[in-house]
Every structure is written in structure tokens, then in C-alpha cells.
Amino acid sequence: MLSEELFSLGIASICIIVLTLLCTLLRKFKRAMIPNEYQIFIEEFICLFQIVAGIKEGDIVLDSSDIYTYAVYLFVLFASFGVSFEGCGSTCGLWEQLLFRNISVFDCLVASAMQIMGGFLGLSYIKLFWRAIGLGSYHAKMFKHSTEDICNSAMQATLVEGMVAEFVATILFSIYLNGFRGRSFITEKRAPYFDAFVTCVIVIVGMDYTGMMFNPALATALTYNCKGHTLVEHLLVYWLSPLLATLSSCAFFNQYLRDQIMVKERTD
């Protein structure tokens, strides 16, 4: 049993390495071949491709080991995102950029659509990865499920509990990004590891409620059309709640920044 767990972890480690290298090559191609004004769309596509494939591989780690091993896997995975991403990798992040007027409505909509497409392609990629090297029983089981289109909802709570969970997760991460990430002790080199730690904690704490996505494009790729919840419930939990949380967070920080500017003007 132990050897089977270690074997599955080894394959998961290979998955992260191969996935990161593949996405690094795609980003080099993007920088070399894609005009600057379109790079945001390609980058968001790559980001969600990388996230969905990595998170889906994590299901095998969780299935074959304990929650502590899974937490370590998630931390390493999220840290790899932090050091390789050149975009948001989150629909909520795009919404924040729109609300802070850093991107246009058109760019936000197209980038969001590219995220969803990248997420679905990432799901297809990881199934091919399992087929290629799925030598262990856990990978074989996951590949069998994928070929049979077995998809169960990640939401294990009531509709209200699910909406609250995704709202709280989204707003907590937004508060961290906008309120703490820019502090002096979180340097540029340390930031990916702080981001990974905060994300990992939020996911582990709330995973039994909704799978803890707080990223609508990720949730769509992983849970859309799954058994256990309706389309309306999916939209309410995984889209409306993060949207409301993002609006609330941005409204707060906009007011906070205005207050800081007013205080500074008075002191000057």
C-alpha cells in the first residue's frame, strides 16, 4: 500500500514538472509570436490550462494519501504557479482589474472566455497524461472514470452554505492580495510562497463545502454539468458569490485608498 502511494506521488511530481515545462514553452512562444495586445488572452488560457491540470492531478494525491500530503502537494503546485504565471489565472482577478480600471470590459470578457477554454483543455490534457503514464491503480481508476464521464459535484453543502463558503474564500484572498501582499516583509521573491500558503490554507479549510474554488473559470472546468447540483446552483455558488465578494472587496479598498489619500493631503 505504501509503495502504491509513493508511486502515485511520484507520478504527481512528474506531472507538475512536465506541466510547468510545457507551460513555460507555451509562454516563450506567446512572447515571441503573439502581438502584445493579444498576449493577455493567451496568458489567461495558459494559466487555467496549468491550474486545472494540476488541481485534477491533486485528486489522485488526495485519494492515495492523507490530507497533510495533499496540503504539501497543493503548496508546491501553487508555488509553481506563482513563479511561472504572467497573468491573473483567476476570473476574480480579471474582475478586480476591470473594477480598478486596469483593463477594458472587452479585454475582461475575452480573457474570461479564454480562461474557460484553457480550463477545459487542461482537463483533456490531464486525461491524456493519465492514459500515457497511468500505471498505478489510482491513475488507472481516474482514467477509467474520465472515459466513463463520471463527474460528481464538489459541492457537499447546502446552496446557502456553498454560496457563503465561496464568498468568504474569495473575499479573504482578495483582502490578502490587496491589504497584505504589498507589505515590506512580502518581497517579490517571497510573494509566490506566501500566495501558495494562503491559497492552500483556504482550500484545505473549505474543501469539504464546495471544493473551495474561488475561481469561476476553474469551477466551470472541474464541476460544470457534474451530478449533484443544477446549472443554477453552479452559477449561484461558483460565479455569483465570487462576483459579489470581488465587488465588496474592491469597494472597500477603493474607499480605503481614497481615505488614505485624504489623510495624506491633510498632513501635507
mmCIF file with all atom_site columns, C-alpha atoms in Angstrom, residues 45-245:
data_model
loop_
_atom_site.group_PDB
_atom_site.id
_atom_site.type_symbol
_atom_site.label_atom_id
_atom_site.label_alt_id
_atom_site.label_comp_id
_atom_site.label_asym_id
_atom_site.label_entity_id
_atom_site.label_seq_id
_atom_site.pdbx_PDB_ins_code
_atom_site.Cartn_x
_atom_site.Cartn_y
_atom_site.Cartn_z
_atom_site.occupancy
_atom_site.B_iso_or_equiv
_atom_site.pdbx_formal_charge
_atom_site.auth_seq_id
_atom_site.auth_comp_id
_atom_site.auth_asym_id
_atom_site.auth_atom_id
_atom_site.pdbx_PDB_model_num
ATOM 1   C CA . PHE A 1 45  ? -5.624  30.499 -21.446 1.00 0.00 ? 45  PHE A CA 1
ATOM 2   C CA . ILE A 1 46  ? -2.268  29.022 -20.386 1.00 0.00 ? 46  ILE A CA 1
ATOM 3   C CA . CYS A 1 47  ? -2.830  29.843 -16.715 1.00 0.00 ? 47  CYS A CA 1
ATOM 4   C CA . LEU A 1 48  ? -6.131  27.976 -16.496 1.00 0.00 ? 48  LEU A CA 1
ATOM 5   C CA . PHE A 1 49  ? -4.749  25.095 -18.530 1.00 0.00 ? 49  PHE A CA 1
ATOM 6   C CA . GLN A 1 50  ? -1.984  24.804 -15.913 1.00 0.00 ? 50  GLN A CA 1
ATOM 7   C CA . ILE A 1 51  ? -4.279  25.235 -12.906 1.00 0.00 ? 51  ILE A CA 1
ATOM 8   C CA . VAL A 1 52  ? -6.927  22.710 -13.951 1.00 0.00 ? 52  VAL A CA 1
ATOM 9   C CA . ALA A 1 53  ? -4.410  20.024 -14.929 1.00 0.00 ? 53  ALA A CA 1
ATOM 10  C CA . GLY A 1 54  ? -2.510  20.456 -11.658 1.00 0.00 ? 54  GLY A CA 1
ATOM 11  C CA . ILE A 1 55  ? -5.614  20.531 -9.455  1.00 0.00 ? 55  ILE A CA 1
ATOM 12  C CA . LYS A 1 56  ? -7.094  17.481 -11.181 1.00 0.00 ? 56  LYS A CA 1
ATOM 13  C CA . GLU A 1 57  ? -3.874  15.524 -10.641 1.00 0.00 ? 57  GLU A CA 1
ATOM 14  C CA . GLY A 1 58  ? -4.189  16.528 -6.980  1.00 0.00 ? 58  GLY A CA 1
ATOM 15  C CA . ASP A 1 59  ? -7.360  14.431 -6.769  1.00 0.00 ? 59  ASP A CA 1
ATOM 16  C CA . ILE A 1 60  ? -5.157  11.354 -7.090  1.00 0.00 ? 60  ILE A CA 1
ATOM 17  C CA . VAL A 1 61  ? -2.822  12.583 -4.344  1.00 0.00 ? 61  VAL A CA 1
ATOM 18  C CA . LEU A 1 62  ? -5.812  13.110 -2.052  1.00 0.00 ? 62  LEU A CA 1
ATOM 19  C CA . ASP A 1 63  ? -7.252  9.718  -2.976  1.00 0.00 ? 63  ASP A CA 1
ATOM 20  C CA . SER A 1 64  ? -3.990  7.839  -2.442  1.00 0.00 ? 64  SER A CA 1
ATOM 21  C CA . SER A 1 65  ? -2.669  9.579  0.688   1.00 0.00 ? 65  SER A CA 1
ATOM 22  C CA . ASP A 1 66  ? -3.753  11.770 3.606   1.00 0.00 ? 66  ASP A CA 1
ATOM 23  C CA . ILE A 1 67  ? -4.790  15.405 3.885   1.00 0.00 ? 67  ILE A CA 1
ATOM 24  C CA . TYR A 1 68  ? -1.323  16.505 5.031   1.00 0.00 ? 68  TYR A CA 1
ATOM 25  C CA . THR A 1 69  ? 0.361   15.068 1.948   1.00 0.00 ? 69  THR A CA 1
ATOM 26  C CA . TYR A 1 70  ? -2.310  16.689 -0.171  1.00 0.00 ? 70  TYR A CA 1
ATOM 27  C CA . ALA A 1 71  ? -1.640  20.034 1.515   1.00 0.00 ? 71  ALA A CA 1
ATOM 28  C CA . VAL A 1 72  ? 2.070   19.740 0.709   1.00 0.00 ? 72  VAL A CA 1
ATOM 29  C CA . TYR A 1 73  ? 1.221   18.877 -2.896  1.00 0.00 ? 73  TYR A CA 1
ATOM 30  C CA . LEU A 1 74  ? -1.064  21.913 -3.156  1.00 0.00 ? 74  LEU A CA 1
ATOM 31  C CA . PHE A 1 75  ? 1.588   24.218 -1.690  1.00 0.00 ? 75  PHE A CA 1
ATOM 32  C CA . VAL A 1 76  ? 4.191   23.029 -4.207  1.00 0.00 ? 76  VAL A CA 1
ATOM 33  C CA . LEU A 1 77  ? 1.659   23.283 -7.027  1.00 0.00 ? 77  LEU A CA 1
ATOM 34  C CA . PHE A 1 78  ? 0.525   26.795 -6.101  1.00 0.00 ? 78  PHE A CA 1
ATOM 35  C CA . ALA A 1 79  ? 4.135   27.909 -5.643  1.00 0.00 ? 79  ALA A CA 1
ATOM 36  C CA . SER A 1 80  ? 4.896   26.649 -9.158  1.00 0.00 ? 80  SER A CA 1
ATOM 37  C CA . PHE A 1 81  ? 2.012   28.790 -10.405 1.00 0.00 ? 81  PHE A CA 1
ATOM 38  C CA . GLY A 1 82  ? 3.391   31.800 -8.571  1.00 0.00 ? 82  GLY A CA 1
ATOM 39  C CA . VAL A 1 83  ? 6.832   31.600 -10.142 1.00 0.00 ? 83  VAL A CA 1
ATOM 40  C CA . SER A 1 84  ? 5.577   30.882 -13.671 1.00 0.00 ? 84  SER A CA 1
ATOM 41  C CA . PHE A 1 85  ? 2.338   32.837 -14.167 1.00 0.00 ? 85  PHE A CA 1
ATOM 42  C CA . GLU A 1 86  ? 2.380   36.042 -16.191 1.00 0.00 ? 86  GLU A CA 1
ATOM 43  C CA . GLY A 1 87  ? -1.329  36.730 -15.773 1.00 0.00 ? 87  GLY A CA 1
ATOM 44  C CA . CYS A 1 88  ? -4.157  36.527 -13.228 1.00 0.00 ? 88  CYS A CA 1
ATOM 45  C CA . GLY A 1 89  ? -5.086  32.886 -13.572 1.00 0.00 ? 89  GLY A CA 1
ATOM 46  C CA . SER A 1 90  ? -8.367  33.806 -11.896 1.00 0.00 ? 90  SER A CA 1
ATOM 47  C CA . THR A 1 91  ? -11.634 35.207 -13.182 1.00 0.00 ? 91  THR A CA 1
ATOM 48  C CA . CYS A 1 92  ? -11.936 37.184 -9.947  1.00 0.00 ? 92  CYS A CA 1
ATOM 49  C CA . GLY A 1 93  ? -8.539  38.718 -10.673 1.00 0.00 ? 93  GLY A CA 1
ATOM 50  C CA . LEU A 1 94  ? -9.811  39.883 -14.055 1.00 0.00 ? 94  LEU A CA 1
ATOM 51  C CA . TRP A 1 95  ? -12.883 41.360 -12.415 1.00 0.00 ? 95  TRP A CA 1
ATOM 52  C CA . GLU A 1 96  ? -10.658 43.230 -9.961  1.00 0.00 ? 96  GLU A CA 1
ATOM 53  C CA . GLN A 1 97  ? -8.552  44.618 -12.787 1.00 0.00 ? 97  GLN A CA 1
ATOM 54  C CA . LEU A 1 98  ? -11.734 45.752 -14.512 1.00 0.00 ? 98  LEU A CA 1
ATOM 55  C CA . LEU A 1 99  ? -13.105 47.400 -11.378 1.00 0.00 ? 99  LEU A CA 1
ATOM 56  C CA . PHE A 1 100 ? -9.778  49.128 -10.741 1.00 0.00 ? 100 PHE A CA 1
ATOM 57  C CA . ARG A 1 101 ? -9.885  50.242 -14.400 1.00 0.00 ? 101 ARG A CA 1
ATOM 58  C CA . ASN A 1 102 ? -6.698  48.458 -15.409 1.00 0.00 ? 102 ASN A CA 1
ATOM 59  C CA . ILE A 1 103 ? -8.358  46.587 -18.302 1.00 0.00 ? 103 ILE A CA 1
ATOM 60  C CA . SER A 1 104 ? -11.372 47.217 -20.521 1.00 0.00 ? 104 SER A CA 1
ATOM 61  C CA . VAL A 1 105 ? -14.691 45.401 -20.430 1.00 0.00 ? 105 VAL A CA 1
ATOM 62  C CA . PHE A 1 106 ? -13.852 43.783 -23.766 1.00 0.00 ? 106 PHE A CA 1
ATOM 63  C CA . ASP A 1 107 ? -10.485 42.516 -22.528 1.00 0.00 ? 107 ASP A CA 1
ATOM 64  C CA . CYS A 1 108 ? -12.103 41.172 -19.352 1.00 0.00 ? 108 CYS A CA 1
ATOM 65  C CA . LEU A 1 109 ? -14.786 39.273 -21.257 1.00 0.00 ? 109 LEU A CA 1
ATOM 66  C CA . VAL A 1 110 ? -12.423 37.796 -23.833 1.00 0.00 ? 110 VAL A CA 1
ATOM 67  C CA . ALA A 1 111 ? -9.815  36.879 -21.209 1.00 0.00 ? 111 ALA A CA 1
ATOM 68  C CA . SER A 1 112 ? -12.527 35.192 -19.109 1.00 0.00 ? 112 SER A CA 1
ATOM 69  C CA . ALA A 1 113 ? -13.660 33.174 -22.115 1.00 0.00 ? 113 ALA A CA 1
ATOM 70  C CA . MET A 1 114 ? -10.049 32.181 -22.810 1.00 0.00 ? 114 MET A CA 1
ATOM 71  C CA . GLN A 1 115 ? -9.697  31.061 -19.194 1.00 0.00 ? 115 GLN A CA 1
ATOM 72  C CA . ILE A 1 116 ? -12.699 28.758 -19.545 1.00 0.00 ? 116 ILE A CA 1
ATOM 73  C CA . MET A 1 117 ? -11.369 27.285 -22.788 1.00 0.00 ? 117 MET A CA 1
ATOM 74  C CA . GLY A 1 118 ? -7.936  26.801 -21.259 1.00 0.00 ? 118 GLY A CA 1
ATOM 75  C CA . GLY A 1 119 ? -9.501  25.081 -18.272 1.00 0.00 ? 119 GLY A CA 1
ATOM 76  C CA . PHE A 1 120 ? -11.393 22.577 -20.410 1.00 0.00 ? 120 PHE A CA 1
ATOM 77  C CA . LEU A 1 121 ? -8.283  21.872 -22.471 1.00 0.00 ? 121 LEU A CA 1
ATOM 78  C CA . GLY A 1 122 ? -6.322  21.338 -19.251 1.00 0.00 ? 122 GLY A CA 1
ATOM 79  C CA . LEU A 1 123 ? -8.896  18.760 -18.212 1.00 0.00 ? 123 LEU A CA 1
ATOM 80  C CA . SER A 1 124 ? -8.461  16.926 -21.519 1.00 0.00 ? 124 SER A CA 1
ATOM 81  C CA . TYR A 1 125 ? -4.680  17.129 -21.213 1.00 0.00 ? 125 TYR A CA 1
ATOM 82  C CA . ILE A 1 126 ? -4.574  15.515 -17.768 1.00 0.00 ? 126 ILE A CA 1
ATOM 83  C CA . LYS A 1 127 ? -6.756  12.650 -19.006 1.00 0.00 ? 127 LYS A CA 1
ATOM 84  C CA . LEU A 1 128 ? -4.232  12.054 -21.793 1.00 0.00 ? 128 LEU A CA 1
ATOM 85  C CA . PHE A 1 129 ? -1.455  12.243 -19.199 1.00 0.00 ? 129 PHE A CA 1
ATOM 86  C CA . TRP A 1 130 ? -3.178  9.548  -17.117 1.00 0.00 ? 130 TRP A CA 1
ATOM 87  C CA . ARG A 1 131 ? -3.577  7.395  -20.185 1.00 0.00 ? 131 ARG A CA 1
ATOM 88  C CA . ALA A 1 132 ? 0.091   7.799  -21.081 1.00 0.00 ? 132 ALA A CA 1
ATOM 89  C CA . ILE A 1 133 ? 1.649   7.039  -17.695 1.00 0.00 ? 133 ILE A CA 1
ATOM 90  C CA . GLY A 1 134 ? -1.281  5.904  -15.561 1.00 0.00 ? 134 GLY A CA 1
ATOM 91  C CA . LEU A 1 135 ? 0.450   2.745  -14.395 1.00 0.00 ? 135 LEU A CA 1
ATOM 92  C CA . GLY A 1 136 ? -0.728  2.848  -10.790 1.00 0.00 ? 136 GLY A CA 1
ATOM 93  C CA . SER A 1 137 ? -4.149  1.725  -9.627  1.00 0.00 ? 137 SER A CA 1
ATOM 94  C CA . TYR A 1 138 ? -5.185  5.256  -8.611  1.00 0.00 ? 138 TYR A CA 1
ATOM 95  C CA . HIS A 1 139 ? -4.328  6.721  -12.018 1.00 0.00 ? 139 HIS A CA 1
ATOM 96  C CA . ALA A 1 140 ? -5.972  3.761  -13.746 1.00 0.00 ? 140 ALA A CA 1
ATOM 97  C CA . LYS A 1 141 ? -9.140  4.351  -11.712 1.00 0.00 ? 141 LYS A CA 1
ATOM 98  C CA . MET A 1 142 ? -9.190  8.066  -12.522 1.00 0.00 ? 142 MET A CA 1
ATOM 99  C CA . PHE A 1 143 ? -8.666  7.375  -16.222 1.00 0.00 ? 143 PHE A CA 1
ATOM 100 C CA . LYS A 1 144 ? -11.496 4.827  -16.168 1.00 0.00 ? 144 LYS A CA 1
ATOM 101 C CA . HIS A 1 145 ? -13.770 7.384  -14.515 1.00 0.00 ? 145 HIS A CA 1
ATOM 102 C CA . SER A 1 146 ? -12.801 10.021 -17.065 1.00 0.00 ? 146 SER A CA 1
ATOM 103 C CA . THR A 1 147 ? -13.627 7.739  -20.000 1.00 0.00 ? 147 THR A CA 1
ATOM 104 C CA . GLU A 1 148 ? -16.996 6.943  -18.437 1.00 0.00 ? 148 GLU A CA 1
ATOM 105 C CA . ASP A 1 149 ? -17.705 10.654 -17.902 1.00 0.00 ? 149 ASP A CA 1
ATOM 106 C CA . ILE A 1 150 ? -18.113 10.080 -14.160 1.00 0.00 ? 150 ILE A CA 1
ATOM 107 C CA . CYS A 1 151 ? -18.298 13.525 -12.594 1.00 0.00 ? 151 CYS A CA 1
ATOM 108 C CA . ASN A 1 152 ? -19.674 14.133 -9.138  1.00 0.00 ? 152 ASN A CA 1
ATOM 109 C CA . SER A 1 153 ? -20.276 17.578 -7.713  1.00 0.00 ? 153 SER A CA 1
ATOM 110 C CA . ALA A 1 154 ? -17.617 19.064 -5.470  1.00 0.00 ? 154 ALA A CA 1
ATOM 111 C CA . MET A 1 155 ? -20.381 20.866 -3.556  1.00 0.00 ? 155 MET A CA 1
ATOM 112 C CA . GLN A 1 156 ? -21.151 18.904 -0.398  1.00 0.00 ? 156 GLN A CA 1
ATOM 113 C CA . ALA A 1 157 ? -23.123 21.638 1.364   1.00 0.00 ? 157 ALA A CA 1
ATOM 114 C CA . THR A 1 158 ? -26.473 23.347 1.044   1.00 0.00 ? 158 THR A CA 1
ATOM 115 C CA . LEU A 1 159 ? -26.868 26.084 -1.535  1.00 0.00 ? 159 LEU A CA 1
ATOM 116 C CA . VAL A 1 160 ? -26.623 28.843 1.083   1.00 0.00 ? 160 VAL A CA 1
ATOM 117 C CA . GLU A 1 161 ? -23.604 27.245 2.780   1.00 0.00 ? 161 GLU A CA 1
ATOM 118 C CA . GLY A 1 162 ? -21.899 26.855 -0.587  1.00 0.00 ? 162 GLY A CA 1
ATOM 119 C CA . MET A 1 163 ? -22.505 30.469 -1.536  1.00 0.00 ? 163 MET A CA 1
ATOM 120 C CA . VAL A 1 164 ? -21.226 31.693 1.815   1.00 0.00 ? 164 VAL A CA 1
ATOM 121 C CA . ALA A 1 165 ? -18.142 29.466 1.597   1.00 0.00 ? 165 ALA A CA 1
ATOM 122 C CA . GLU A 1 166 ? -17.158 30.723 -1.862  1.00 0.00 ? 166 GLU A CA 1
ATOM 123 C CA . PHE A 1 167 ? -17.931 34.337 -0.874  1.00 0.00 ? 167 PHE A CA 1
ATOM 124 C CA . VAL A 1 168 ? -15.764 34.144 2.249   1.00 0.00 ? 168 VAL A CA 1
ATOM 125 C CA . ALA A 1 169 ? -12.905 32.374 0.435   1.00 0.00 ? 169 ALA A CA 1
ATOM 126 C CA . THR A 1 170 ? -12.880 34.939 -2.365  1.00 0.00 ? 170 THR A CA 1
ATOM 127 C CA . ILE A 1 171 ? -13.002 37.956 -0.088  1.00 0.00 ? 171 ILE A CA 1
ATOM 128 C CA . LEU A 1 172 ? -10.326 36.587 2.252   1.00 0.00 ? 172 LEU A CA 1
ATOM 129 C CA . PHE A 1 173 ? -7.926  36.030 -0.622  1.00 0.00 ? 173 PHE A CA 1
ATOM 130 C CA . SER A 1 174 ? -8.721  39.461 -2.043  1.00 0.00 ? 174 SER A CA 1
ATOM 131 C CA . ILE A 1 175 ? -8.020  41.064 1.337   1.00 0.00 ? 175 ILE A CA 1
ATOM 132 C CA . TYR A 1 176 ? -4.689  39.255 1.468   1.00 0.00 ? 176 TYR A CA 1
ATOM 133 C CA . LEU A 1 177 ? -3.738  40.378 -2.053  1.00 0.00 ? 177 LEU A CA 1
ATOM 134 C CA . ASN A 1 178 ? -4.817  43.994 -1.681  1.00 0.00 ? 178 ASN A CA 1
ATOM 135 C CA . GLY A 1 179 ? -4.117  44.521 2.005   1.00 0.00 ? 179 GLY A CA 1
ATOM 136 C CA . PHE A 1 180 ? -1.054  42.461 2.886   1.00 0.00 ? 180 PHE A CA 1
ATOM 137 C CA . ARG A 1 181 ? 0.781   41.298 -0.225  1.00 0.00 ? 181 ARG A CA 1
ATOM 138 C CA . GLY A 1 182 ? 2.388   44.687 -0.816  1.00 0.00 ? 182 GLY A CA 1
ATOM 139 C CA . ARG A 1 183 ? 3.858   44.937 2.680   1.00 0.00 ? 183 ARG A CA 1
ATOM 140 C CA . SER A 1 184 ? 7.629   45.145 3.043   1.00 0.00 ? 184 SER A CA 1
ATOM 141 C CA . PHE A 1 185 ? 8.034   41.656 4.546   1.00 0.00 ? 185 PHE A CA 1
ATOM 142 C CA . ILE A 1 186 ? 6.416   40.049 1.484   1.00 0.00 ? 186 ILE A CA 1
ATOM 143 C CA . THR A 1 187 ? 9.134   40.720 -1.062  1.00 0.00 ? 187 THR A CA 1
ATOM 144 C CA . GLU A 1 188 ? 8.790   39.905 -4.749  1.00 0.00 ? 188 GLU A CA 1
ATOM 145 C CA . LYS A 1 189 ? 10.792  36.701 -4.295  1.00 0.00 ? 189 LYS A CA 1
ATOM 146 C CA . ARG A 1 190 ? 8.764   35.618 -1.262  1.00 0.00 ? 190 ARG A CA 1
ATOM 147 C CA . ALA A 1 191 ? 5.363   36.515 -2.697  1.00 0.00 ? 191 ALA A CA 1
ATOM 148 C CA . PRO A 1 192 ? 4.742   33.261 -4.640  1.00 0.00 ? 192 PRO A CA 1
ATOM 149 C CA . TYR A 1 193 ? 5.285   31.229 -1.471  1.00 0.00 ? 193 TYR A CA 1
ATOM 150 C CA . PHE A 1 194 ? 3.071   33.473 0.670   1.00 0.00 ? 194 PHE A CA 1
ATOM 151 C CA . ASP A 1 195 ? 0.401   33.284 -2.058  1.00 0.00 ? 195 ASP A CA 1
ATOM 152 C CA . ALA A 1 196 ? 0.727   29.487 -2.125  1.00 0.00 ? 196 ALA A CA 1
ATOM 153 C CA . PHE A 1 197 ? 0.454   29.207 1.656   1.00 0.00 ? 197 PHE A CA 1
ATOM 154 C CA . VAL A 1 198 ? -2.639  31.426 1.915   1.00 0.00 ? 198 VAL A CA 1
ATOM 155 C CA . THR A 1 199 ? -4.348  29.675 -1.005  1.00 0.00 ? 199 THR A CA 1
ATOM 156 C CA . CYS A 1 200 ? -3.503  26.264 0.413   1.00 0.00 ? 200 CYS A CA 1
ATOM 157 C CA . VAL A 1 201 ? -4.952  27.114 3.840   1.00 0.00 ? 201 VAL A CA 1
ATOM 158 C CA . ILE A 1 202 ? -8.190  28.438 2.341   1.00 0.00 ? 202 ILE A CA 1
ATOM 159 C CA . VAL A 1 203 ? -8.597  25.375 0.110   1.00 0.00 ? 203 VAL A CA 1
ATOM 160 C CA . ILE A 1 204 ? -7.907  22.851 2.873   1.00 0.00 ? 204 ILE A CA 1
ATOM 161 C CA . VAL A 1 205 ? -10.263 24.557 5.335   1.00 0.00 ? 205 VAL A CA 1
ATOM 162 C CA . GLY A 1 206 ? -13.179 24.806 2.914   1.00 0.00 ? 206 GLY A CA 1
ATOM 163 C CA . MET A 1 207 ? -12.732 21.903 0.525   1.00 0.00 ? 207 MET A CA 1
ATOM 164 C CA . ASP A 1 208 ? -15.456 19.823 2.178   1.00 0.00 ? 208 ASP A CA 1
ATOM 165 C CA . TYR A 1 209 ? -18.033 22.517 1.392   1.00 0.00 ? 209 TYR A CA 1
ATOM 166 C CA . THR A 1 210 ? -17.557 23.341 -2.297  1.00 0.00 ? 210 THR A CA 1
ATOM 167 C CA . GLY A 1 211 ? -14.123 22.049 -3.251  1.00 0.00 ? 211 GLY A CA 1
ATOM 168 C CA . MET A 1 212 ? -13.147 25.648 -2.473  1.00 0.00 ? 212 MET A CA 1
ATOM 169 C CA . MET A 1 213 ? -12.567 27.048 -5.965  1.00 0.00 ? 213 MET A CA 1
ATOM 170 C CA . PHE A 1 214 ? -12.988 30.841 -5.543  1.00 0.00 ? 214 PHE A CA 1
ATOM 171 C CA . ASN A 1 215 ? -12.213 30.986 -9.260  1.00 0.00 ? 215 ASN A CA 1
ATOM 172 C CA . PRO A 1 216 ? -15.241 30.726 -11.595 1.00 0.00 ? 216 PRO A CA 1
ATOM 173 C CA . ALA A 1 217 ? -13.272 29.507 -14.630 1.00 0.00 ? 217 ALA A CA 1
ATOM 174 C CA . LEU A 1 218 ? -11.650 26.754 -12.550 1.00 0.00 ? 218 LEU A CA 1
ATOM 175 C CA . ALA A 1 219 ? -15.025 25.739 -11.115 1.00 0.00 ? 219 ALA A CA 1
ATOM 176 C CA . THR A 1 220 ? -16.563 25.615 -14.573 1.00 0.00 ? 220 THR A CA 1
ATOM 177 C CA . ALA A 1 221 ? -13.834 23.343 -15.924 1.00 0.00 ? 221 ALA A CA 1
ATOM 178 C CA . LEU A 1 222 ? -13.972 20.983 -12.941 1.00 0.00 ? 222 LEU A CA 1
ATOM 179 C CA . THR A 1 223 ? -17.635 20.914 -11.911 1.00 0.00 ? 223 THR A CA 1
ATOM 180 C CA . TYR A 1 224 ? -19.810 22.118 -14.803 1.00 0.00 ? 224 TYR A CA 1
ATOM 181 C CA . ASN A 1 225 ? -22.512 19.574 -15.643 1.00 0.00 ? 225 ASN A CA 1
ATOM 182 C CA . CYS A 1 226 ? -21.496 17.284 -12.763 1.00 0.00 ? 226 CYS A CA 1
ATOM 183 C CA . LYS A 1 227 ? -24.032 15.211 -10.861 1.00 0.00 ? 227 LYS A CA 1
ATOM 184 C CA . GLY A 1 228 ? -25.208 16.655 -7.557  1.00 0.00 ? 228 GLY A CA 1
ATOM 185 C CA . HIS A 1 229 ? -26.061 20.256 -8.434  1.00 0.00 ? 229 HIS A CA 1
ATOM 186 C CA . THR A 1 230 ? -28.061 22.075 -11.090 1.00 0.00 ? 230 THR A CA 1
ATOM 187 C CA . LEU A 1 231 ? -26.799 24.702 -13.514 1.00 0.00 ? 231 LEU A CA 1
ATOM 188 C CA . VAL A 1 232 ? -28.491 27.430 -11.475 1.00 0.00 ? 232 VAL A CA 1
ATOM 189 C CA . GLU A 1 233 ? -26.793 26.213 -8.284  1.00 0.00 ? 233 GLU A CA 1
ATOM 190 C CA . HIS A 1 234 ? -23.466 26.127 -10.108 1.00 0.00 ? 234 HIS A CA 1
ATOM 191 C CA . LEU A 1 235 ? -23.885 29.721 -11.277 1.00 0.00 ? 235 LEU A CA 1
ATOM 192 C CA . LEU A 1 236 ? -25.001 30.945 -7.858  1.00 0.00 ? 236 LEU A CA 1
ATOM 193 C CA . VAL A 1 237 ? -22.211 29.252 -5.889  1.00 0.00 ? 237 VAL A CA 1
ATOM 194 C CA . TYR A 1 238 ? -19.256 29.425 -8.255  1.00 0.00 ? 238 TYR A CA 1
ATOM 195 C CA . TRP A 1 239 ? -19.999 32.622 -10.206 1.00 0.00 ? 239 TRP A CA 1
ATOM 196 C CA . LEU A 1 240 ? -22.358 34.925 -8.322  1.00 0.00 ? 240 LEU A CA 1
ATOM 197 C CA . SER A 1 241 ? -20.758 34.517 -4.878  1.00 0.00 ? 241 SER A CA 1
ATOM 198 C CA . PRO A 1 242 ? -17.178 35.265 -6.088  1.00 0.00 ? 242 PRO A CA 1
ATOM 199 C CA . LEU A 1 243 ? -18.523 38.202 -8.109  1.00 0.00 ? 243 LEU A CA 1
ATOM 200 C CA . LEU A 1 244 ? -20.266 39.686 -5.052  1.00 0.00 ? 244 LEU A CA 1
ATOM 201 C CA . ALA A 1 245 ? -17.144 39.118 -2.960  1.00 0.00 ? 245 ALA A CA 1
#
